Coordinates of C-alpha atoms and ligand atoms in Angstrom, one line a residue:
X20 CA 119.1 15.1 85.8
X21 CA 117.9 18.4 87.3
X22 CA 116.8 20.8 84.5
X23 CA 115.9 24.8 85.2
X24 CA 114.4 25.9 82.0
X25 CA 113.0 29.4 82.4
X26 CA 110.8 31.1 79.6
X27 CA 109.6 34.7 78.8
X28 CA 107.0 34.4 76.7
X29 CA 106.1 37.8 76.0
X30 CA 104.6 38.1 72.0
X31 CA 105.5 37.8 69.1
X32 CA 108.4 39.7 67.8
X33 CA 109.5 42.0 64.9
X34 CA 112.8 42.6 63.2
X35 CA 114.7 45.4 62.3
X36 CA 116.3 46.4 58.6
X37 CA 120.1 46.0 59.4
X38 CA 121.6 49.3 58.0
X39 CA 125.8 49.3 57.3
X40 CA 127.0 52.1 59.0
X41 CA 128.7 54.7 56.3
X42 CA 132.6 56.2 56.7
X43 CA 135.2 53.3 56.9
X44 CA 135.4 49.7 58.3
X45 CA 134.0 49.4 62.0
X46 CA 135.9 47.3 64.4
X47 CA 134.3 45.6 66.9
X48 CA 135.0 45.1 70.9
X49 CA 132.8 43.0 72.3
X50 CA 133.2 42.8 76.3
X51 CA 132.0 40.0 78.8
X52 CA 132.0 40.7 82.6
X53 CA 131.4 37.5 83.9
X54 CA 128.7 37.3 87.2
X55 CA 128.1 41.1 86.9
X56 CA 124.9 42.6 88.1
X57 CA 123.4 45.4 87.0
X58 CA 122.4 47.1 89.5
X59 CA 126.0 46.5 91.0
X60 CA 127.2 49.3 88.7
X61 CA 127.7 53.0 88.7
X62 CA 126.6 52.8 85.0
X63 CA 123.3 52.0 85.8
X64 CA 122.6 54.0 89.1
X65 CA 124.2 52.3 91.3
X66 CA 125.7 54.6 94.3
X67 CA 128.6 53.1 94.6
X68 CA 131.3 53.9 92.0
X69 CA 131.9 50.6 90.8
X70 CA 132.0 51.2 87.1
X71 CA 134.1 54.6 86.4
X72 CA 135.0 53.2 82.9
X73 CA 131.5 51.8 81.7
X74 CA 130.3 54.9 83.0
X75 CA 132.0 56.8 80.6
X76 CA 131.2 54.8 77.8
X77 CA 127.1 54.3 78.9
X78 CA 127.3 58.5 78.5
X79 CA 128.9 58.3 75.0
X80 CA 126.4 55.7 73.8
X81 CA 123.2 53.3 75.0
X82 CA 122.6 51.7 77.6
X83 CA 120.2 48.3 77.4
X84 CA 117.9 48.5 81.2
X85 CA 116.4 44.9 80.9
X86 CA 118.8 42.9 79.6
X87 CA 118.3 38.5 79.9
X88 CA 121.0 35.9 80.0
X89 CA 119.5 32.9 78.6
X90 CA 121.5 30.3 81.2
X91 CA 123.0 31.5 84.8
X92 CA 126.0 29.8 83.9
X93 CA 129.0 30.9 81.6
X94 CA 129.3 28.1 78.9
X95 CA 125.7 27.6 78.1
X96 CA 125.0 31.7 78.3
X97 CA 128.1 32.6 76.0
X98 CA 127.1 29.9 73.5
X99 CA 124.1 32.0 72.5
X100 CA 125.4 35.1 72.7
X101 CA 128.5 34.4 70.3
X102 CA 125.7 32.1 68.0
X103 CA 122.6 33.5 68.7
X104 CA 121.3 30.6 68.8
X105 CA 119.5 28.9 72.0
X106 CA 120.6 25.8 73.7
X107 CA 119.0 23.6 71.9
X108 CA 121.1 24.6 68.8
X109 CA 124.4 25.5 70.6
X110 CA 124.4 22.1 72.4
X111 CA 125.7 23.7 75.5
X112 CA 123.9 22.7 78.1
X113 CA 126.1 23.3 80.8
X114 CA 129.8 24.2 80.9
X115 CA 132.6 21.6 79.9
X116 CA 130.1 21.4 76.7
X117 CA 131.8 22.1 73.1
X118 CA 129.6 24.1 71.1
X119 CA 128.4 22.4 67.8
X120 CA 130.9 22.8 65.5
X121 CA 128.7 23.5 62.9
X122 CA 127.5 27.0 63.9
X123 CA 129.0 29.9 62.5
X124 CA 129.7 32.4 65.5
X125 CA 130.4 35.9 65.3
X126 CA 133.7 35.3 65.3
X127 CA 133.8 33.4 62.0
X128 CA 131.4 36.0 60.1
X129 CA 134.0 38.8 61.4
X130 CA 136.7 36.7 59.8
X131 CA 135.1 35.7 56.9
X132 CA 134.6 39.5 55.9
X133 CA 137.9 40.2 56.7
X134 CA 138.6 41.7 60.4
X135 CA 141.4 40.3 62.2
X136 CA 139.7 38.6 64.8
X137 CA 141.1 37.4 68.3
X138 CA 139.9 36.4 72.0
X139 CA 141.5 36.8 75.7
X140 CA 139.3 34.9 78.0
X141 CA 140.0 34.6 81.8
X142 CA 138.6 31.1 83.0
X143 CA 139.4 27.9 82.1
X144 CA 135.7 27.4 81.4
X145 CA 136.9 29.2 78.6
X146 CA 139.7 27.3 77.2
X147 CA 139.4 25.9 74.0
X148 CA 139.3 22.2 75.4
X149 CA 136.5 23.1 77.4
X150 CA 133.8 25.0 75.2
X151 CA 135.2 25.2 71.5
X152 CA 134.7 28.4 71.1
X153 CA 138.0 29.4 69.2
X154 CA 136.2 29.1 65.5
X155 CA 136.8 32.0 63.5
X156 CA 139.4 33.4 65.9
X157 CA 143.0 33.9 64.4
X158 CA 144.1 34.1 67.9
X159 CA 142.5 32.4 71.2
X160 CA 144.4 33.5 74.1
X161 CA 143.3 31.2 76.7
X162 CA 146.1 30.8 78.7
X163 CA 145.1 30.8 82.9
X164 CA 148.2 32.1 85.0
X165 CA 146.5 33.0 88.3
X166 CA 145.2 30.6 90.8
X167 CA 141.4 30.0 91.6
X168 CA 139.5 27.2 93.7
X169 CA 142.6 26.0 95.0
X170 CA 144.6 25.3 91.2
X171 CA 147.1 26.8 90.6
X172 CA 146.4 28.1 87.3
X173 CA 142.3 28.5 86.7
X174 CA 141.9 32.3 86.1
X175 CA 143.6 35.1 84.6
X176 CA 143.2 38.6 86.9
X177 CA 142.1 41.7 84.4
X178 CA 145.2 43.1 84.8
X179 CA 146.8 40.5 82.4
X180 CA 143.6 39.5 80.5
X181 CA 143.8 43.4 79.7
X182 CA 147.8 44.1 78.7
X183 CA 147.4 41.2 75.8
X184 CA 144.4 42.4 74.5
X185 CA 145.9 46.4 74.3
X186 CA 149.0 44.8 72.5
X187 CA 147.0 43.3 70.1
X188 CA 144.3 46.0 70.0
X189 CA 147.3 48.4 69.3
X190 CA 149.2 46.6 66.7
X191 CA 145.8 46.5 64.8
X192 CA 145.2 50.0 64.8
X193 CA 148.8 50.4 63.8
X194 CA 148.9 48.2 60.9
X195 CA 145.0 49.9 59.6
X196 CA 143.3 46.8 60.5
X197 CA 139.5 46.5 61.4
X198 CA 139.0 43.9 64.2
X199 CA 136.9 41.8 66.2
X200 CA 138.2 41.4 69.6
X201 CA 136.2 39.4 72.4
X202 CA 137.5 40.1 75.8
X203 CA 136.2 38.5 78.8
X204 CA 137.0 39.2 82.6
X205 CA 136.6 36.9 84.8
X206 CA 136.7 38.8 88.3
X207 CA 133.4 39.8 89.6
X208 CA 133.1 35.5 89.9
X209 CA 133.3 34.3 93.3
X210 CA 135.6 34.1 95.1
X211 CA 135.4 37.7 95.7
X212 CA 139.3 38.2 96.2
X213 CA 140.1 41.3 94.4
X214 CA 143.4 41.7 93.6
X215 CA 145.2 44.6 95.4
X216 CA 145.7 47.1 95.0
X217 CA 141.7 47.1 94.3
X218 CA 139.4 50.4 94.8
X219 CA 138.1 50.9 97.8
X220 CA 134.7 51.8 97.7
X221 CA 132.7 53.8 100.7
X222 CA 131.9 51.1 102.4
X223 CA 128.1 52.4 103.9
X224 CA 126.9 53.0 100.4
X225 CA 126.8 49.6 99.6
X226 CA 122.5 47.7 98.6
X227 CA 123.1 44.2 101.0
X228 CA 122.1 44.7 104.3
X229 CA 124.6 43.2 107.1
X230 CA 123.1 39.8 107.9
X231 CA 125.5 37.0 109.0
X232 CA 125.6 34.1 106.5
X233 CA 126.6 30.5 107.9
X234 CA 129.6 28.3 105.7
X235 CA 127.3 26.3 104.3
X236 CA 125.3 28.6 102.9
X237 CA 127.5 29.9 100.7
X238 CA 129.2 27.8 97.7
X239 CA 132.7 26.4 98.9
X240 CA 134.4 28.5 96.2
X241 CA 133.3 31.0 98.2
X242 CA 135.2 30.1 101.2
X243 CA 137.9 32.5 101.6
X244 CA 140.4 32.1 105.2
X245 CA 139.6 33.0 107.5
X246 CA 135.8 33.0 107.4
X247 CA 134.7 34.0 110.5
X248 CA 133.2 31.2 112.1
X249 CA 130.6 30.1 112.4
X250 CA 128.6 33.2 110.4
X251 CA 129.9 36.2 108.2
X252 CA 129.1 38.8 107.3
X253 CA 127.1 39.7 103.7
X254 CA 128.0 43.2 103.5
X255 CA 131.4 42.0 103.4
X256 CA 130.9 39.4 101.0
X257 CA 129.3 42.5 98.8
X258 CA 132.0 45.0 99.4
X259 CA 134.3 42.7 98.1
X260 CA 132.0 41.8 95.2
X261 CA 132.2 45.4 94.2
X262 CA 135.3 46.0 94.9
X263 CA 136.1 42.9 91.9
X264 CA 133.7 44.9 89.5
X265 CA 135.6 48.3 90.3
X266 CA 138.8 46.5 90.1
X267 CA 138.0 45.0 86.4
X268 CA 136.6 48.0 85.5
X269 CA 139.7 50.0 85.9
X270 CA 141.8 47.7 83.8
X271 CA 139.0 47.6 81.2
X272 CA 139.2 51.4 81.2
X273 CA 142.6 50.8 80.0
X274 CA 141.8 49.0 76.7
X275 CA 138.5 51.3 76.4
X276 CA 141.1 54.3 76.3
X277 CA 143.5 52.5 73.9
X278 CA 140.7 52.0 70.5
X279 CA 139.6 54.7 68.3
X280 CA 135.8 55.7 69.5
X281 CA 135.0 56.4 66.0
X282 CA 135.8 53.4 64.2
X283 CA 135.2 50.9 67.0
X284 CA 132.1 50.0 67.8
X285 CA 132.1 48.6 71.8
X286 CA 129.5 46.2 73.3
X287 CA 129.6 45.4 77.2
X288 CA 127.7 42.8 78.5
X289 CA 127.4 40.1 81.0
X290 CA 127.1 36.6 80.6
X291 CA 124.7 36.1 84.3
X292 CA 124.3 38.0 87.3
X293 CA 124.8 36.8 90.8
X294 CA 122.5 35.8 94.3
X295 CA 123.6 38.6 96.7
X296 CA 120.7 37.3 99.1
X297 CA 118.1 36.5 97.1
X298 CA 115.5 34.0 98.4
X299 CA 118.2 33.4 100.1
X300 CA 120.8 32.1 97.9
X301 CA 123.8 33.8 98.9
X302 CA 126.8 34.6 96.3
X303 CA 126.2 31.7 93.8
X304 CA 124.6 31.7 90.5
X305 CA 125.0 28.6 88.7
X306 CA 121.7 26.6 89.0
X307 CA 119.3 29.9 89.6
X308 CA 116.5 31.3 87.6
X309 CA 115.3 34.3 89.2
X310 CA 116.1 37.9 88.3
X311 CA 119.3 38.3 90.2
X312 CA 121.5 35.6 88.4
X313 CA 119.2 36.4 84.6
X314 CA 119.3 39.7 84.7
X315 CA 122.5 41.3 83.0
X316 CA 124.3 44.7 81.7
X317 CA 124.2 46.1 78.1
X318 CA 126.1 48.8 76.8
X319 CA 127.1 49.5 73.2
X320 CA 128.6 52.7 72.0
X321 CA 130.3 53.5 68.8
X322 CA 129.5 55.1 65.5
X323 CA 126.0 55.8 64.5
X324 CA 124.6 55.3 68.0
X325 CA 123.7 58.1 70.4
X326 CA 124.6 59.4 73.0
X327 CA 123.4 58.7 76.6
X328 CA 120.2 56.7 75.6
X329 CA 118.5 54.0 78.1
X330 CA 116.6 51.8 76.3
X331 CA 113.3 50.2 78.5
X332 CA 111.7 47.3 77.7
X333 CA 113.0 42.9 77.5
X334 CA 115.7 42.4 75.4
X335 CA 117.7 39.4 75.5
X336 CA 121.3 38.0 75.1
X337 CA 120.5 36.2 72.3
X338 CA 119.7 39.4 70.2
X339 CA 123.4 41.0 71.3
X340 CA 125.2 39.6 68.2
X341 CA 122.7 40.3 65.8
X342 CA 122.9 43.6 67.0
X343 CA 126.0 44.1 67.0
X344 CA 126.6 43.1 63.5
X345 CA 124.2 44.9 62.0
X346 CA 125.4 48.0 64.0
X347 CA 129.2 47.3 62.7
X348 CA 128.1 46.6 59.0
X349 CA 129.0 43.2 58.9
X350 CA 127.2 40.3 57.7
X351 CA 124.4 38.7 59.6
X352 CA 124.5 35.1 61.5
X353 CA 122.4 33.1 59.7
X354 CA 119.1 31.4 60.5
X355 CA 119.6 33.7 64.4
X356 CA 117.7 33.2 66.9
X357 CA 117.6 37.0 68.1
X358 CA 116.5 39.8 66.5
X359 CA 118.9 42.7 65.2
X360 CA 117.9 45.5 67.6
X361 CA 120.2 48.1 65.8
X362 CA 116.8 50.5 65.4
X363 CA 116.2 50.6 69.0
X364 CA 119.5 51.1 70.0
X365 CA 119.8 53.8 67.6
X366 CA 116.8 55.3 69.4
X367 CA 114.0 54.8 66.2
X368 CA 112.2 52.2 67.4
X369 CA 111.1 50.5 70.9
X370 CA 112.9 47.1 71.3
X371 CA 110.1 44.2 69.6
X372 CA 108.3 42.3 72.5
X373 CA 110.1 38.7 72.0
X374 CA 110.3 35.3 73.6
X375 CA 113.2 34.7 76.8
X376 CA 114.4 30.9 76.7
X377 CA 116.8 30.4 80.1
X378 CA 118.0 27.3 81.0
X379 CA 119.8 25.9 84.5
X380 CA 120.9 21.9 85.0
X381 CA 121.9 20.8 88.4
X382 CA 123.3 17.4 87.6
X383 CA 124.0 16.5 90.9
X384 CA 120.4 15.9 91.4
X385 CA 118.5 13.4 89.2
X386 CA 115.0 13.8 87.9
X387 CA 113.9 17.7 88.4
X388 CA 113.5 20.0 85.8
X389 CA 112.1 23.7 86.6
X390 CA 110.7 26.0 84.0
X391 CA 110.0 29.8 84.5
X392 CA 108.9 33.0 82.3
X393 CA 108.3 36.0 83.8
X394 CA 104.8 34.9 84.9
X395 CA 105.0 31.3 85.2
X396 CA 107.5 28.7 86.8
X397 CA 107.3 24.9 85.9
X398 CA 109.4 22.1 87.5
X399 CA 109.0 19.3 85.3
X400 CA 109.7 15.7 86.6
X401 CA 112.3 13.9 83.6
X402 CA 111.7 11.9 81.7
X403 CA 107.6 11.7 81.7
X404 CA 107.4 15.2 81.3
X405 CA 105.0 15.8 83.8
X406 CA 104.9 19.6 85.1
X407 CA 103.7 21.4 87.8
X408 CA 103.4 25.0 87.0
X409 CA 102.9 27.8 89.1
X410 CA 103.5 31.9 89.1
X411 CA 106.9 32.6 89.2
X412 CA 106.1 34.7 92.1
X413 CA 103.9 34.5 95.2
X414 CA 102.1 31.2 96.3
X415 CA 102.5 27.8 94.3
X416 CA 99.5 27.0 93.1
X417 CA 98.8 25.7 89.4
X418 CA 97.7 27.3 86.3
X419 CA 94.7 26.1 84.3
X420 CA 95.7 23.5 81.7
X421 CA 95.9 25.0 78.6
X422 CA 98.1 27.5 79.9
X423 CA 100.2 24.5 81.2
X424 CA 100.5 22.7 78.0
X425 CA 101.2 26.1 76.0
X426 CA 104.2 26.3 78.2
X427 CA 105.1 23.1 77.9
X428 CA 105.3 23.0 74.3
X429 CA 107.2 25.8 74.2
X430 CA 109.8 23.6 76.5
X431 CA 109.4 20.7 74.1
X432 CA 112.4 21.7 71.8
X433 CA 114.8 21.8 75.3
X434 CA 113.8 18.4 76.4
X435 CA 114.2 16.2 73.5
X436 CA 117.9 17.5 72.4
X437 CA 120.8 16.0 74.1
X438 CA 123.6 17.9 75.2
X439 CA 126.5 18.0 73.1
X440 CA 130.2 16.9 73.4
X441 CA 131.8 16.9 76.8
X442 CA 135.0 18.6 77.2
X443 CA 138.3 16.1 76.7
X444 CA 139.1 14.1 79.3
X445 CA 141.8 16.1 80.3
X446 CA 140.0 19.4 80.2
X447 CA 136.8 17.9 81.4
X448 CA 138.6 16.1 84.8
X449 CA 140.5 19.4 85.2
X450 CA 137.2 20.9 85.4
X451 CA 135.5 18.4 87.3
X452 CA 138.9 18.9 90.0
X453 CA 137.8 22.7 90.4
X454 CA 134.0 21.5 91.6
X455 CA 132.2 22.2 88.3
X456 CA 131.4 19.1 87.6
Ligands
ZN503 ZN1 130.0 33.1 84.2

């Protein structure tokens, strides 16, 4: 078994005092855009206008400039962010894991002091027979009605992700009810087909420089007809890319329009970025450690927090539901792995230097395992345990030793816990159909 593990180890951290906002209940929106990069939106400087919407709300609140996804894919990275817990923990080691079903989640803490709580995801990664994540929710809307890799019925376009979440959004606020509403969009994930009618974005503006990309250098999900044999072209592959972000973005403008700003408190995020070229990894993300498929978006705005504040300095997915808690006054996730960052968010305090923990598996291939922090990459051969480590950029050459077992035993936690439950065999051979697995 292939295992990426990738650490940050940057100090030791602090914490922050959670202070409960005063006035009445917040809700909470928390929003996933699955495969979204940063640097792919308008929100954060961009020059495309991709992200009209998250624009809008970065201006009304804070804006999070070196955001980490602990896992480039979307079970393993949600895990932690809905937990904060780290893989280890979560036992989601890859997707078509079910999180332990011990952990309380944000979800059930929201429910447990009282918000009405739902979900509207938009893969079948996401279904309940495939991750668990439905604890604590009184209403998992999981069903898939649009067709992806070839099923008939894998995805659900933001369009409709977004009407059921509005109708339930709206008959909250109607009835006086604080919430917690998780909404995830699933269409910046390849394949870049965005749904017409999509914005159309000025196509010279866009950061990927044309360079023809052969079929097999892309993933097969990627394969859209007719590829223009035997190369095509990576601008196009990025204008469509943005033109899923844009499109997701509009509908997500919708619900963003539809809560009350100063009750709710909203958190945008992204579960892993995406290889638009990178070392040349082209428009996948799944099994890659570097900064294009780890690096993610983080927005909040709501009650209490500024306006228009861009917070510098590493802060991690794992320290999103702390946050977020703390900022809607609502009890915290026991024994968390992240730290409550409500004081820099609220502009008091510069974020604590902390730990990063990613992790990639490629099971396909047996008997690798890489490790990475910001300084230092280490593949490490299962299951002696034997590393190689080397700086995470420029030439591979080793580290002294007692920098290499300090990683190591760092990594010792991530090597000795087996993954957890497999999804059903239904939902699991479904999966496996769609090429996850
Ligand atoms: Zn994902």
């Amino acid at each position: 078994m292939l295992v990426h593990v990738a650490l940050s180890l940057l100090a030791a951290c602090g914490g922050d005092t959670p202070r409960a906002p005063d006035g009445p209940p917040v809700s909470v929106l928390l929003v996933t855009l699955d495969t979204t990069r940063p640097d792919h939106l308008s929100a954060y400087g961009y020059a495309r206008p991709t992200s009209p919407a998250l624009d809008a709300l970065a201006r009304r609140g804070v804006r999070f400039d070196d955001a980490w996804s602990h896992a480039p894919e979307t079970g393993p990275s949600l895990a932690t962010v809905l937990t904060s817990r780290l893989a280890p923990d979560t036992r989601v080691r890859g997707n078509a894991e079910k999180l332990a079903p011990s952990l309380p989640t944000m979800a059930t803490v929201a429910k447990g002091a009282g918000r009405a709580t739902a979900a509207f995801v938009s893969t079948t990664l996401l279904r309940r027979a495939a991750c668990a994540f439905d604890r604590g929710f009184d209403v998992y809307d999981d069903e898939m009605t649009d067709p992806c890799f070839g099923h008939p019925a894998a995805q659900r376009i933001a369009v409709r992700t977004i009407d059921r979440a509005e109708a339930w959004v709206a008959e909250q606020r109607a009835a006086g009810r604080p919430y917690f509403a998780w909404v995830h969009l699933y269409d910046p994930h390849g394949p870049y087909d965005p749904p017409e009618p999509a914005p159309v974005l000025d196509a010279t503006r866009h950061l990927v420089p044309e360079r023809r990309v052969a079929r097999n250098q892309i993933p097969p999900y990627q394969h859209l007809s007719p590829f223009r044999e035997p190369f095509s072209d990576a601008a196009d592959f990025a204008d469509r890319y943005d033109r899923e972000i844009a499109y997701a973005d509009r509908h997500l403008g919708r619900l963003l329009a539809a809560i009350d700003p100063a009750t709710t408190l909203v958190v945008v995020h992204a579960d892993h970025g995406e290889s638009l070229g990178e070392d040349e990894y082209w428009f996948r993300h799944g099994n890659l450690l570097h900064d294009a498929a780890l690096r993610v978006p983080w927005i909040l705005a709501g009650p209490g927090l500024p306006r228009g504040l861009a917070v510098s300095g590493d802060v991690r997915m794992v320290d999103l539901a702390p946050t977020a808690l703390a900022l809607a006054g609502l009890p915290p996730l026991p024994d968390a792995a992240g730290n409550d960052l409500s004081a820099a968010a609220r502009g008091d305090a510069a974020p604590p230097r902390s730990e990063l923990v990613a992790e990639a598996r490629r099971r396909e291939i047996v008997g690798d395992a890489y490790a990475i922090d910001v300084r230092w990459k280490i593949r490490v051969r299962s299951p002696g345990f034997d590393a190689t480590v080397w700086p995470a950029s420029g030439e591979h050459r080793g580290c002294d030793a007692g920098a290499a077992r300090g990683l190591l035993e760092r990594l010792a936690p991530w090597r000795v816990t087996p993954p957890g439950e497999a999804a059903s065999d239904e939902s699991g051979a479904a999966l496996r159909s769609l090429g996850y697995r």
